[in-house]
Coordinates of C-alpha atoms in Angstrom, one line a residue:
Chain A
X17 CA 63.9 30.7 166.6
X18 CA 66.3 27.7 166.6
X19 CA 64.6 24.4 166.1
X20 CA 66.2 22.9 169.2
X21 CA 66.4 25.9 171.5
X22 CA 65.2 25.4 175.0
X23 CA 62.4 27.9 174.7
X24 CA 61.0 26.2 171.6
X25 CA 61.3 22.7 173.2
X26 CA 59.4 23.8 176.2
X27 CA 56.8 25.6 174.1
X28 CA 56.3 22.5 171.9
X29 CA 55.9 20.3 174.9
X30 CA 53.4 22.6 176.5
X31 CA 51.3 22.9 173.4
X32 CA 51.3 19.2 172.7
X33 CA 50.5 18.4 176.3
X34 CA 47.6 20.9 176.2
X35 CA 46.2 19.5 172.9
X36 CA 46.4 15.9 174.1
X37 CA 44.8 16.6 177.5
X38 CA 42.0 18.6 176.0
X39 CA 41.3 15.8 173.5
X40 CA 41.3 13.2 176.2
X41 CA 39.2 15.2 178.6
X42 CA 36.6 15.7 175.8
X43 CA 36.6 12.0 175.0
X44 CA 36.2 11.2 178.7
X45 CA 33.3 13.5 179.2
X46 CA 31.6 12.2 176.1
X47 CA 31.8 8.6 177.0
X48 CA 31.3 8.9 180.8
X49 CA 27.5 8.4 180.9
X50 CA 27.8 5.3 178.7
X51 CA 30.7 3.9 180.8
X52 CA 28.8 4.4 184.0
X53 CA 25.7 2.9 182.6
X54 CA 27.7 -0.2 181.5
X55 CA 29.2 -0.6 184.9
X56 CA 25.9 -0.2 186.6
X57 CA 24.2 -2.6 184.2
X58 CA 27.0 -5.1 184.9
X59 CA 26.3 -5.0 188.6
X60 CA 22.5 -5.1 188.2
X61 CA 22.8 -8.1 185.8
X62 CA 24.5 -10.0 188.5
X63 CA 21.8 -9.2 191.1
X64 CA 19.1 -10.2 188.6
X65 CA 21.0 -13.3 187.6
X66 CA 21.4 -14.7 191.1
X67 CA 17.9 -13.8 192.1
X68 CA 16.7 -15.7 189.0
X69 CA 14.8 -12.7 187.7
X70 CA 13.8 -13.3 184.1
X71 CA 15.8 -11.0 181.8
X72 CA 15.7 -11.2 178.0
X73 CA 19.2 -11.9 176.7
X74 CA 20.9 -8.8 175.2
X75 CA 18.8 -6.4 177.3
X76 CA 20.1 -2.8 177.2
X77 CA 21.5 -1.0 180.3
X78 CA 18.3 1.0 180.8
X79 CA 16.0 -2.0 180.4
X80 CA 17.9 -3.7 183.1
X81 CA 17.6 -0.7 185.3
X82 CA 13.8 -0.7 184.8
X83 CA 13.4 -4.4 185.6
X84 CA 15.6 -3.8 188.7
X85 CA 13.5 -0.9 189.9
X86 CA 10.3 -2.8 189.3
X87 CA 11.0 -6.0 191.0
X88 CA 13.8 -5.4 193.5
X89 CA 13.2 -3.7 196.9
X90 CA 16.1 -2.8 199.2
X91 CA 15.7 -3.5 202.9
X92 CA 18.4 -2.5 205.4
X93 CA 18.6 -4.6 208.5
X94 CA 21.4 -5.4 211.0
X95 CA 23.9 -3.3 209.0
X96 CA 23.5 -5.1 205.7
X97 CA 21.5 -4.3 202.6
X98 CA 19.1 -7.0 201.5
X99 CA 17.9 -6.9 197.9
X100 CA 14.5 -8.6 197.9
X101 CA 12.9 -9.9 194.8
X102 CA 9.2 -9.6 194.4
X103 CA 8.0 -11.2 191.1
X104 CA 5.9 -8.9 189.0
X105 CA 2.7 -10.9 188.9
X106 CA 2.7 -12.4 192.4
X107 CA 0.4 -10.8 195.0
X108 CA 2.4 -12.4 197.8
X109 CA 3.9 -9.9 200.1
X110 CA 6.8 -12.1 200.8
X111 CA 10.0 -12.0 198.6
X112 CA 10.9 -15.0 196.5
X113 CA 14.6 -14.5 197.1
X114 CA 17.0 -12.2 198.9
X115 CA 20.4 -11.1 197.6
X116 CA 23.3 -9.8 199.6
X117 CA 26.5 -8.3 198.2
X118 CA 29.9 -9.4 199.5
X119 CA 33.6 -8.7 198.9
X120 CA 37.0 -9.6 200.3
X121 CA 40.6 -10.1 199.3
X122 CA 41.4 -12.7 196.6
X123 CA 44.8 -13.9 195.5
X124 CA 45.6 -11.0 193.1
X125 CA 42.8 -8.5 193.7
X126 CA 39.6 -8.0 195.6
X127 CA 36.9 -10.5 194.9
X128 CA 33.3 -9.1 194.9
X129 CA 30.1 -10.8 194.2
X130 CA 26.5 -11.3 195.2
X131 CA 24.7 -14.2 196.8
X132 CA 21.0 -15.0 196.6
X133 CA 19.3 -16.8 199.4
X134 CA 15.8 -18.2 200.1
X135 CA 13.8 -15.8 202.3
X136 CA 14.8 -17.9 205.3
X137 CA 18.4 -16.5 204.7
X138 CA 19.9 -20.0 204.9
X139 CA 19.5 -21.8 201.6
X140 CA 21.6 -20.5 198.7
X141 CA 19.6 -19.9 195.5
X142 CA 22.6 -18.6 193.4
X143 CA 25.9 -16.9 193.6
X144 CA 28.0 -14.8 191.3
X145 CA 31.6 -13.8 191.7
X146 CA 31.7 -11.0 189.2
X147 CA 34.4 -8.7 190.4
X148 CA 37.6 -10.8 190.3
X149 CA 41.1 -10.8 188.8
X150 CA 42.2 -14.3 189.7
X151 CA 44.5 -16.3 187.4
X152 CA 42.6 -17.0 184.2
X153 CA 41.9 -20.7 183.8
X154 CA 42.7 -21.5 187.4
X155 CA 41.4 -19.2 190.2
X156 CA 39.4 -17.3 187.5
X157 CA 37.2 -20.4 187.3
X158 CA 35.3 -19.1 190.4
X159 CA 33.4 -17.0 187.8
X160 CA 32.5 -20.0 185.7
X161 CA 29.1 -21.7 185.7
X162 CA 30.3 -25.1 186.9
X163 CA 31.8 -23.6 190.1
X164 CA 28.9 -21.2 190.8
X165 CA 26.2 -23.7 190.1
X166 CA 27.6 -26.0 192.8
X167 CA 26.3 -23.5 195.4
X168 CA 22.7 -23.8 194.4
X169 CA 20.7 -25.6 197.1
X170 CA 23.5 -25.5 199.7
X171 CA 23.2 -23.8 203.0
X172 CA 25.2 -21.2 204.9
X173 CA 24.5 -23.1 208.1
X174 CA 26.4 -26.3 208.9
X175 CA 24.5 -29.5 209.8
X176 CA 25.3 -28.8 213.4
X177 CA 23.7 -25.4 213.3
X178 CA 26.6 -23.0 213.2
X179 CA 26.9 -20.5 210.4
X180 CA 29.8 -21.2 208.0
X181 CA 30.7 -22.4 204.5
X182 CA 33.6 -24.6 203.3
X183 CA 35.4 -25.0 200.0
X184 CA 36.9 -28.5 200.1
X185 CA 39.6 -30.1 198.1
X186 CA 38.5 -31.0 194.6
X187 CA 36.5 -34.3 194.4
X188 CA 36.1 -34.4 198.2
X189 CA 32.7 -35.5 199.5
X190 CA 30.7 -32.3 200.0
X191 CA 27.9 -31.9 202.5
X192 CA 25.1 -29.3 202.9
X193 CA 27.5 -26.4 203.5
X194 CA 30.5 -27.1 201.3
X195 CA 31.4 -27.3 197.7
X196 CA 34.4 -28.6 195.6
X197 CA 37.3 -26.3 195.3
X198 CA 39.3 -25.7 192.1
X199 CA 42.2 -27.9 191.3
X200 CA 45.3 -25.8 190.9
X201 CA 43.8 -22.8 192.6
X202 CA 44.1 -23.6 196.3
X203 CA 45.0 -20.0 197.2
X204 CA 41.9 -18.6 195.5
X205 CA 39.7 -21.3 196.9
X206 CA 40.9 -20.7 200.5
X207 CA 40.4 -17.0 200.2
X208 CA 36.9 -17.5 198.8
X209 CA 36.2 -19.7 201.8
X210 CA 37.3 -17.0 204.2
X211 CA 35.0 -14.5 202.4
X212 CA 32.0 -16.9 202.6
X213 CA 32.7 -17.9 206.2
X214 CA 32.6 -14.3 207.1
X215 CA 29.5 -13.7 205.0
X216 CA 27.7 -16.6 206.6
X217 CA 28.4 -15.1 210.0
X218 CA 27.3 -11.6 209.1
X219 CA 24.0 -12.8 207.5
X220 CA 23.2 -15.0 210.5
X221 CA 23.8 -12.2 212.9
X222 CA 21.5 -9.9 210.9
X223 CA 18.8 -12.6 210.5
X224 CA 16.7 -11.6 213.5
X225 CA 16.9 -7.9 212.6
X226 CA 15.8 -8.8 209.1
X227 CA 12.9 -10.9 210.1
X228 CA 11.4 -8.1 212.2
Chain B
X23 CA 64.4 -2.8 160.7
X24 CA 63.4 -2.4 157.0
X25 CA 66.6 -1.1 155.5
X26 CA 65.4 -1.2 152.0
X27 CA 63.0 1.7 152.8
X28 CA 65.6 4.4 153.2
X29 CA 64.6 8.0 153.8
X30 CA 63.6 10.1 150.9
X31 CA 63.2 7.4 148.4
X32 CA 60.0 7.0 146.5
X33 CA 58.2 4.1 148.1
X34 CA 55.6 1.9 146.6
X35 CA 52.5 1.2 148.7
X36 CA 52.8 -2.4 147.7
X37 CA 56.2 -2.7 149.1
X38 CA 55.1 -1.1 152.4
X39 CA 52.4 -3.7 152.8
X40 CA 54.7 -6.6 151.8
X41 CA 57.2 -5.4 154.3
X42 CA 54.8 -4.9 157.2
X43 CA 52.7 -8.0 156.7
X44 CA 55.2 -10.4 155.4
X45 CA 58.9 -9.6 154.8
X46 CA 59.4 -7.7 158.0
X47 CA 56.4 -8.9 159.9
X48 CA 56.7 -7.2 163.4
X49 CA 56.2 -10.5 165.3
X50 CA 57.6 -13.3 163.2
X51 CA 60.6 -11.5 161.8
X52 CA 61.4 -8.6 164.2
X53 CA 59.9 -10.3 167.2
X54 CA 58.5 -7.1 168.6
X55 CA 55.3 -6.5 170.6
X56 CA 55.0 -10.1 171.6
X57 CA 53.9 -9.2 175.2
X58 CA 50.4 -8.6 174.1
X59 CA 50.6 -11.4 171.6
X60 CA 51.1 -13.7 174.5
X61 CA 48.6 -12.2 176.8
X62 CA 45.4 -11.7 174.8
X63 CA 45.5 -14.6 172.4
X64 CA 43.6 -17.2 174.3
X65 CA 40.4 -16.3 172.3
X66 CA 40.1 -15.3 168.7
X67 CA 37.7 -12.5 169.5
X68 CA 40.2 -10.8 171.8
X69 CA 42.9 -11.1 169.1
X70 CA 40.7 -9.5 166.5
X71 CA 39.9 -6.5 168.7
X72 CA 43.4 -6.2 169.9
X73 CA 44.6 -6.2 166.3
X74 CA 42.1 -3.6 165.4
X75 CA 43.3 -1.4 168.3
X76 CA 46.9 -1.7 167.2
X77 CA 46.1 -0.9 163.5
X78 CA 44.2 2.2 164.7
X79 CA 46.9 3.3 167.0
X80 CA 49.9 2.7 164.7
X81 CA 48.1 4.2 161.7
X82 CA 47.2 7.5 163.5
X83 CA 50.3 7.9 165.6
X84 CA 52.5 7.3 162.6
X85 CA 50.4 9.8 160.6
X86 CA 50.7 12.5 163.3
X87 CA 54.4 11.9 164.1
X88 CA 55.1 12.2 160.4
X89 CA 53.1 15.4 160.1
X90 CA 55.0 16.9 163.0
X91 CA 58.3 15.3 162.1
X92 CA 59.9 18.6 160.9
X93 CA 58.8 20.6 164.0
X94 CA 59.4 18.1 166.8
X95 CA 62.4 19.3 168.9
X96 CA 65.1 16.5 168.7
X97 CA 65.7 16.3 172.4
X98 CA 62.1 15.4 173.3
X99 CA 61.4 13.5 170.2
X100 CA 60.6 10.2 171.9
X101 CA 58.6 11.7 174.6
X102 CA 56.4 13.5 172.0
X103 CA 56.0 10.1 170.2
X104 CA 54.9 8.4 173.4
X105 CA 52.5 11.2 174.2
X106 CA 50.9 11.0 170.8
X107 CA 50.6 7.2 171.0
X108 CA 49.2 7.3 174.5
X109 CA 46.5 9.7 173.4
X110 CA 45.3 7.4 170.7
X111 CA 45.4 4.4 173.0
X112 CA 43.4 6.1 175.7
X113 CA 40.9 7.2 173.1
X114 CA 40.5 3.6 171.9
X115 CA 40.2 2.3 175.5
X116 CA 37.5 4.8 176.3
X117 CA 35.7 3.9 173.1
X118 CA 35.7 0.2 174.1
X119 CA 34.5 0.9 177.6
X120 CA 31.6 2.9 176.2
X121 CA 30.5 0.8 173.3
X122 CA 32.0 -2.7 173.8
X123 CA 31.9 -3.2 177.5
X124 CA 32.4 -7.0 177.5
X125 CA 35.3 -6.8 175.1
X126 CA 36.9 -4.1 177.2
X127 CA 36.6 -6.4 180.3
X128 CA 38.1 -9.3 178.4
X129 CA 41.1 -7.3 177.3
X130 CA 41.5 -5.7 180.7
X131 CA 44.7 -3.8 181.0
X132 CA 46.2 -4.9 177.6
X133 CA 44.6 -2.2 175.6
X134 CA 46.3 0.4 177.8
X135 CA 49.5 -1.5 177.4
X136 CA 49.5 -0.8 173.7
X137 CA 51.2 2.4 174.7
X138 CA 54.3 0.4 175.5
X139 CA 54.0 -1.9 172.5
X140 CA 57.3 -1.8 170.7
X141 CA 55.7 -2.0 167.2
X142 CA 53.9 1.4 167.6
X143 CA 56.9 3.2 169.0
X144 CA 59.2 1.4 166.5
X145 CA 57.2 2.5 163.5
X146 CA 56.9 6.0 164.7
X147 CA 60.6 6.3 165.4
X148 CA 62.1 4.3 162.5
X149 CA 59.7 5.1 159.7
X150 CA 57.3 8.1 160.5
X151 CA 60.1 10.5 161.4
X152 CA 61.7 10.0 158.0
X153 CA 58.7 9.6 155.6
X154 CA 55.7 11.6 154.4
X155 CA 52.4 11.4 156.4
X156 CA 50.4 9.2 154.1
X157 CA 53.2 6.8 153.5
X158 CA 53.8 6.6 157.3
X159 CA 50.1 5.9 157.8
X160 CA 50.1 3.1 155.3
X161 CA 53.2 1.7 157.0
X162 CA 51.4 1.8 160.4
X163 CA 48.4 0.0 158.9
X164 CA 50.6 -2.6 157.2
X165 CA 52.5 -3.4 160.4
X166 CA 49.2 -3.5 162.4
X167 CA 47.9 -6.0 159.9
X168 CA 51.0 -8.1 160.1
X169 CA 50.7 -8.1 163.9
X170 CA 46.9 -8.9 163.8
X171 CA 47.4 -11.9 161.4
X172 CA 49.9 -13.5 163.7
X173 CA 47.8 -12.8 166.8
X174 CA 44.7 -14.4 165.2
X175 CA 46.8 -17.4 164.1
X176 CA 48.1 -17.9 167.7
X177 CA 44.6 -17.4 169.1
X178 CA 43.1 -19.9 166.7
X179 CA 45.5 -22.6 167.9
X180 CA 45.1 -21.6 171.5
X181 CA 41.4 -21.4 171.6
X182 CA 40.9 -24.8 169.8
X183 CA 43.5 -26.7 171.9
X184 CA 43.0 -24.8 175.1
X185 CA 39.2 -24.5 175.3
X186 CA 38.2 -27.2 172.8
X187 CA 35.9 -24.8 171.1
X188 CA 36.0 -22.0 168.6
X189 CA 33.5 -19.1 169.1
X190 CA 33.8 -16.1 166.9
X191 CA 31.7 -13.1 168.1
X192 CA 29.1 -15.4 169.6
X193 CA 28.9 -17.9 166.8
X194 CA 30.1 -21.3 167.6
X195 CA 32.2 -22.6 164.7
X196 CA 33.7 -25.7 166.2
X197 CA 33.5 -27.7 169.4
X198 CA 35.6 -30.7 170.3
X199 CA 34.0 -31.2 173.7
X200 CA 31.2 -33.4 172.4
X201 CA 33.7 -36.0 171.1
X202 CA 35.3 -36.2 174.5
X203 CA 38.1 -33.7 174.1
X204 CA 39.7 -32.6 177.4
X205 CA 40.6 -28.9 177.7
X206 CA 44.3 -28.2 177.8
X207 CA 45.0 -25.6 180.4
X208 CA 48.5 -25.1 179.2
X209 CA 47.2 -23.4 176.1
X210 CA 44.7 -21.2 178.0
X211 CA 47.6 -19.8 180.1
X212 CA 50.5 -17.8 178.7
X213 CA 53.0 -20.7 178.2
X214 CA 50.7 -22.0 175.4
X215 CA 51.2 -18.7 173.6
X216 CA 55.0 -19.1 173.9
X217 CA 54.8 -22.5 172.2
X218 CA 52.4 -21.4 169.6
X219 CA 54.1 -18.2 168.7
X220 CA 57.5 -19.9 168.8
X221 CA 56.3 -22.5 166.3
X222 CA 54.8 -19.9 164.1
X223 CA 57.9 -17.8 164.1
X224 CA 60.0 -20.9 163.3
X225 CA 57.7 -22.0 160.5
X226 CA 57.6 -18.6 158.9
X227 CA 61.3 -18.2 159.0
X228 CA 61.9 -21.6 157.7
X229 CA 59.7 -20.9 154.7
X230 CA 61.2 -17.4 154.0
X231 CA 64.8 -18.6 154.3
X232 CA 64.2 -21.4 151.8
X233 CA 62.8 -18.9 149.4
X234 CA 65.7 -16.5 149.8
X235 CA 68.2 -19.4 149.2
X236 CA 66.3 -20.3 146.1
X237 CA 66.5 -16.8 144.8
X238 CA 70.2 -16.6 145.2

């Protein structure tokens, strides 16, 4: 057969395509459990982090899963899932902190995260924006410690009693339900504000259902 | 492209490495594959892993293209090369996702974009289609190393100036933040890479040109 005949060309392409796809399918199946475990662990780490659950650094995916199963209980109320943290050695039947997941549109991609509140569902104990693809160094700073640590101790209820949360201009005077925004990342800051405003509303609406 | 390595000639391994790493360095001399050189060089860790990925992909795609070079139908030659390259890139990406999750997250889409990296395709097309498998593989490795060295250099400059620190795989080597250094955002973002890579290319070419003049 001629080296460049149509038939041979098609045959070559078919065989190459088959070999490559079999190889990739095999690799995909082989690594799938590990990849899924990594993704799961990533999510759990963020819940454990905002809830302030003690985790040894460098814990493996299945260790995290064990800790999560042991100390976190999921309670559904008012249409949202509350992840309640009961410390291992406490006999108290009240949770120490409650986490709620959130997401919404960012500048480039969806922003997802998790917020931890005191059991009163008002005071913020911690927040993590772990799913984000904002501009590195600018909007991407929402995932940094300095930005996230500003939220600790703040409230999702304004001083006048209405639910809400504000991201102000950098260096502006903040009050009990606002934090400093990121200079150079106004677009990301305002989108995060929209997400948190909505979240504050949803949580407040579900509060009575949760407390029952 | 490296004209002194014509097809069929007996080629010394040392020459291949000298060409790939230094004389015809893909970034500083041929200015190929700089897209990823700009994107992932804000941290040295990223540059090291990206370099490793490129060495792996160029080595094996050149090897495979060279093995198949006599049987690949001419008309679909480049498509075949891309398919082979893509297969190795996806394999590496899957490997990172399974065993180095954090690194995979840091590099984001750039591992996948090695498929379109001109260096890989360039070596497959210009060298592997005309040379024996082992020679081609060494050529791939040499070019990968040449690429990695420049990437790491750019990353060193960017990480120190941009973040004021130097952390290599979790070990802090240097921090300027204690002495009141202010982070330079320009170097964290892509423009910093343009400046750094530009200066490196200029520097290297200035040095090599002088040497060539001296030899004449």
